[in-house]
XYZ file of C-alpha atoms in Angstrom:
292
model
C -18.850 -41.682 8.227
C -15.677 -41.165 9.646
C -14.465 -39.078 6.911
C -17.731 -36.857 6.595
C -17.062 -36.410 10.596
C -13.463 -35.239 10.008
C -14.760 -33.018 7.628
C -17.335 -31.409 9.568
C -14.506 -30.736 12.437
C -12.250 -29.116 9.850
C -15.070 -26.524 8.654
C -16.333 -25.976 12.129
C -12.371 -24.973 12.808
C -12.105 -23.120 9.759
C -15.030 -20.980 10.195
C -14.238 -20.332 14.163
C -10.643 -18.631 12.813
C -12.250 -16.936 9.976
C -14.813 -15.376 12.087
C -12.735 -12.961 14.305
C -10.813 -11.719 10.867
C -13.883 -10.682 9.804
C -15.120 -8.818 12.626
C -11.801 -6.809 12.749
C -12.691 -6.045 8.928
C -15.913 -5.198 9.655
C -15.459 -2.958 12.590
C -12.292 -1.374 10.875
C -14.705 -0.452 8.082
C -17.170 1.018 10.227
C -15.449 2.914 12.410
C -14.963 6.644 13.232
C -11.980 7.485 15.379
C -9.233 9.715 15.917
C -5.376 8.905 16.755
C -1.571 9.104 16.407
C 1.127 6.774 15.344
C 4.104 6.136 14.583
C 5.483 4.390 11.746
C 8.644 2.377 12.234
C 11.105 0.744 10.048
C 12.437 -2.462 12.556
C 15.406 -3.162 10.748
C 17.210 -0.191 11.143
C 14.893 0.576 14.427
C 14.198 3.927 12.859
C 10.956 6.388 13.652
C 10.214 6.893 9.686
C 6.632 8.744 10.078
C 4.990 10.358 13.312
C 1.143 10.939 12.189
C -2.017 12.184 13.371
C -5.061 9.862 12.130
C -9.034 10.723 11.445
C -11.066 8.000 9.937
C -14.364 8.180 9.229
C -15.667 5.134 7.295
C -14.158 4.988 4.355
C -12.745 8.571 4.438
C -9.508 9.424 6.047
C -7.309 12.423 7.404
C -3.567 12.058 7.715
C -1.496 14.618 8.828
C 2.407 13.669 9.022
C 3.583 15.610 11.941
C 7.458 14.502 11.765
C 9.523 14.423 9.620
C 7.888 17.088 8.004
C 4.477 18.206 7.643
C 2.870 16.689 5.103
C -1.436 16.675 5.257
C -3.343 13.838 2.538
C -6.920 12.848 2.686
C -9.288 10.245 1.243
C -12.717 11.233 0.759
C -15.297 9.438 -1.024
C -13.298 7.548 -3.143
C -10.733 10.227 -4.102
C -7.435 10.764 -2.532
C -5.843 14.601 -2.357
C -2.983 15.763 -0.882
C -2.344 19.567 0.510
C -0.385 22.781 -0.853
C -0.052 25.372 2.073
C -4.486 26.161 2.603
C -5.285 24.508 -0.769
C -5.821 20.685 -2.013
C -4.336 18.961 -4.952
C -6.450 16.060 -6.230
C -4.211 12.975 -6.919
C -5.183 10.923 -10.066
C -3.449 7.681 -8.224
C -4.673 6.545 -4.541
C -2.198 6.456 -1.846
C -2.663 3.755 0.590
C -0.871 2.775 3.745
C -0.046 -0.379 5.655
C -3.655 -0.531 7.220
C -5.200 0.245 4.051
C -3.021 -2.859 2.799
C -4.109 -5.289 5.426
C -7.633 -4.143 4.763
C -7.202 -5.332 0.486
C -5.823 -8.525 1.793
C -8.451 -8.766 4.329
C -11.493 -8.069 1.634
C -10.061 -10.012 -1.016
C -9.737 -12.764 1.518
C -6.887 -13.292 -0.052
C -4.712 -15.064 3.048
C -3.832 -18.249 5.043
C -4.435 -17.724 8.909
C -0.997 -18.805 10.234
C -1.372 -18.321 14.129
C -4.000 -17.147 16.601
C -2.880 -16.200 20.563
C -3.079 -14.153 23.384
C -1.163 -11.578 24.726
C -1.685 -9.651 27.958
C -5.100 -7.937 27.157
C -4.682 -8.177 23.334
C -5.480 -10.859 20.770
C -2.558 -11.468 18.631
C -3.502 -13.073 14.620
C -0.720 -13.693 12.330
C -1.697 -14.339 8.346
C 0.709 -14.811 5.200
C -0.969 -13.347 1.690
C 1.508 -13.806 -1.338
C 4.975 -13.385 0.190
C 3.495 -11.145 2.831
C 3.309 -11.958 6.899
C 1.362 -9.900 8.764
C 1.269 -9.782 12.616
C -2.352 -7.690 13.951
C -2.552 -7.116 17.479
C -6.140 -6.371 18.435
C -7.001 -4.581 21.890
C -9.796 -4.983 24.253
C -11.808 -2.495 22.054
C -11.748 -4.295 19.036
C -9.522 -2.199 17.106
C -6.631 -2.337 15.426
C -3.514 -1.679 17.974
C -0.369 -2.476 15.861
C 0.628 -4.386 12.638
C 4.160 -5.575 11.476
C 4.141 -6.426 7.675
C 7.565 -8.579 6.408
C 8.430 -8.744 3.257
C 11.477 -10.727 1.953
C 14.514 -10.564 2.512
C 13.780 -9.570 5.885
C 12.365 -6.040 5.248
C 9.917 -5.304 8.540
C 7.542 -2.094 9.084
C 5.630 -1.891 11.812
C 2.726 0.815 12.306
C 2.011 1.538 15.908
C -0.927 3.469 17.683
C 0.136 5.924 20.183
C -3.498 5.907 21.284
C -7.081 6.167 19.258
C -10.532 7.445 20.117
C -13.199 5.820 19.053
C -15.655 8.406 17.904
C -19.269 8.597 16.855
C -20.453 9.837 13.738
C -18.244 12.770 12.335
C -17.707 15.143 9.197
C -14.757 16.102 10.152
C -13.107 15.018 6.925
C -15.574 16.157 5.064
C -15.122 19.673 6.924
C -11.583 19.365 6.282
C -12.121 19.173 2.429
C -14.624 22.044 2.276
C -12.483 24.532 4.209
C -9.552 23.971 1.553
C -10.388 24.167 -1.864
C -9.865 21.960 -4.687
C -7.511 24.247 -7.210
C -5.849 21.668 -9.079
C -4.554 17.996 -9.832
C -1.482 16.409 -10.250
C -1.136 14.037 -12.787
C 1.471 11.665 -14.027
C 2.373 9.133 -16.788
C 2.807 6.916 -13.923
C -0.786 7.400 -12.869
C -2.243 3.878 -14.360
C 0.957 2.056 -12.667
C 0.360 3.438 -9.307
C -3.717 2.996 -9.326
C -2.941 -0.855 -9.556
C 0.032 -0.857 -7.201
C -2.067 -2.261 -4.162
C -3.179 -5.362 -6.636
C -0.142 -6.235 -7.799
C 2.856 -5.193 -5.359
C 3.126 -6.257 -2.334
C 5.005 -3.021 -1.056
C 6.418 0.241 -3.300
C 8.079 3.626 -3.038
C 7.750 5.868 -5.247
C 11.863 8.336 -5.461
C 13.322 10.166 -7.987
C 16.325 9.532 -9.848
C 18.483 12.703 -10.042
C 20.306 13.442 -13.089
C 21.881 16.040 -15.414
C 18.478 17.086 -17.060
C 16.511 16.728 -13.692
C 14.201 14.447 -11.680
C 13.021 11.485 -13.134
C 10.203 9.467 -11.283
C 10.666 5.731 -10.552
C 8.736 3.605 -8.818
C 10.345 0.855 -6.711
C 8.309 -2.538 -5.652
C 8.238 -6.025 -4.767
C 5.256 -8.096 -6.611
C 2.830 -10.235 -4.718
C 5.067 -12.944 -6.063
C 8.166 -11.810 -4.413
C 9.688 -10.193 -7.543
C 11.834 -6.688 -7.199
C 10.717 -4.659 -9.757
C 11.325 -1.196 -10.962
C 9.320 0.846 -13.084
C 10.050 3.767 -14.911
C 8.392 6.048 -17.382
C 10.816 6.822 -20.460
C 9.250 10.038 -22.300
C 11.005 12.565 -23.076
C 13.985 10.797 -21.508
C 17.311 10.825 -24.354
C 19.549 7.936 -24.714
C 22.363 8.890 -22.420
C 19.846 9.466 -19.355
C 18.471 6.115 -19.994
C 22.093 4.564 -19.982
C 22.632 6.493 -16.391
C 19.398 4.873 -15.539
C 20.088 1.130 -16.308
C 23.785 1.193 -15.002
C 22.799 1.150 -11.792
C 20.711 -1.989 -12.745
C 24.665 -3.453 -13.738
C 25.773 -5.099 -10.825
C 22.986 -7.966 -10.552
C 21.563 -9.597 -13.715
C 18.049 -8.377 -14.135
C 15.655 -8.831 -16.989
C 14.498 -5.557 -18.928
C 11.382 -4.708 -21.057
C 10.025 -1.551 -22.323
C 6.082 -1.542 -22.270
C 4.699 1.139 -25.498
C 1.609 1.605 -25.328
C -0.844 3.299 -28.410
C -0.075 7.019 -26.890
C 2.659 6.977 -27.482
C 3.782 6.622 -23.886
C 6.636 4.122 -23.011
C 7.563 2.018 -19.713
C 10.810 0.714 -18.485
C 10.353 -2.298 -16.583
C 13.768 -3.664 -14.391
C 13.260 -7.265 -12.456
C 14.915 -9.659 -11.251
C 13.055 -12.129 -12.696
C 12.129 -13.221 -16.268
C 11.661 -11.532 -19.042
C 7.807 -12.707 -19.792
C 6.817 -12.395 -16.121
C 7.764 -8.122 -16.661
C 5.885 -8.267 -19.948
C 2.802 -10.266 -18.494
C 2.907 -7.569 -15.357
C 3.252 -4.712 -17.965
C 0.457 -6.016 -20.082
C -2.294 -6.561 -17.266
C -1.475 -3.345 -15.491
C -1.904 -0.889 -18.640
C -4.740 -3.374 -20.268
C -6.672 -2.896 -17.271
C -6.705 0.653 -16.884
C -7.583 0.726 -20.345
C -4.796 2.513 -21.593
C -2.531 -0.360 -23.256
C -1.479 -1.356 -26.669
């Protein structure tokens, strides 16, 4: 009796934490609203992205104000980024760090490490893989500010200069009608990024400058707290590849190249084992249906 008693406290506690999670989930999903914000690397204390915010439901306006203008938008289901009055469709989503709390959040996929108060805002702190993140939660329900950690030490922090909460709006959908759709841009890197959010805890996509020109790269750390580095290989000749890995020389890291049945081939650089880059490589292209 005792036992079953015990039990029943620990799922009445359980569900009480739980509970508020999901409402910011659910409102967050819901919601139509307008804002700005800034988005802040805290270990160098650095302003990396001022940004003007409208989200309606699932669809989303971004317009990067500073450092440089830069306009994207999510709109049912497909993600698009602007060229001077016209759109580009992407063929890979981009997501940022409230559209990462927001996975973590659905897929429930996270331990509830604190719960407290501060000043007029509830404060929740939850870990997911080797991810902490710290929500604060204002009087309106809404998301205020998150600060996402990732080892060793690496802190962002995305911060609401204000937001409106709106009723129902097409703004988006405005937004996407007044600039037409004239192209797409597409990359061999396309399957990789689609199942970034799944498997990487954070990434940045940079390119690696070199005598024949630009060559994409994607930068990450895995859910499991892995650095990785992917990088697509066509067309790329020997001696580019050798400028590639030498800056992989200093540390030991593990290599594999992922070929897949068009052809297409994959460097992947971590520094971890061998059969955890070829178990990564294998689930990423097998699920997007373009492995082998």
């Amino acid at each position: 009796m005792k036992k079953c008693v015990t039990l029943l406290v620990l799922l009445a506690t359980t569900l009480t934490i739980a509970a508020p999670l999901d409402g910011i989930l659910e409102r967050y999903q819901r919601s139509y609203f307008e804002g700005r914000r800034f988005i802040i690397d805290l270990n160098s204390g650095s302003t990396v992205r001022y940004e003007q915010v409208i989200k309606e439901k699932n669809d989303k306006l971004v317009t990067v104000i500073s450092p440089e203008r830069v306009v994207w938008l999510r709109f049912q289901e497909k993600y698009y980024i602007q060229k001077n009055s016209e759109l580009l469709e992407l063929t890979f989503p981009i997501y940022d760090l409230e559209d990462y709390l927001v996975d973590v959040l659905k897929r429930e996929n996270y331990q509830l490490l604190a719960q407290k108060r501060d000043g007029s805002e509830d404060v929740y702190v939850l870990k997911s893989g080797v991810q902490v993140f710290t929500i604060w939660i204002g009087e309106d329900g809404f998301i205020d500010k998150i600060v996402r950690e990732l080892p060793p030490g690496y802190r962002t922090a995305l911060i609401y200069e204000y937001h409106e909460i709106k009723g129902l709006g097409e703004t988006v959908r405005r937004y996407w009608l007044q600039h037409p759709v004239v192209g797409r841009i597409t990359s061999n890197l396309s399957p990789v990024l689609r199942k970034i959010p799944k498997y990487f805890a954070w990434s940045n996509l940079r390119f690696f400058e070199t005598k024949g020109g630009n060559i994409p790269i994607i930068y990450g750390i895995t859910n499991e707290g892995y650095k990785v580095t992917i990088i697509d290989l066509d067309g790329l000749n020997d001696s580019v590849v050798t400028q590639i890995l030498q800056r992989f020389s200093e540390k030991e890291f593990s290599f594999y190249v992922k070929k897949n049945q068009d052809g297409s081939k994959f460097l992947f650089v971590g520094d971890t084992s061998s059969e955890y880059l070829v178990k990564l490589a294998t689930v990423i292209f097998e699920e997007s249906g373009e492995g082998g």
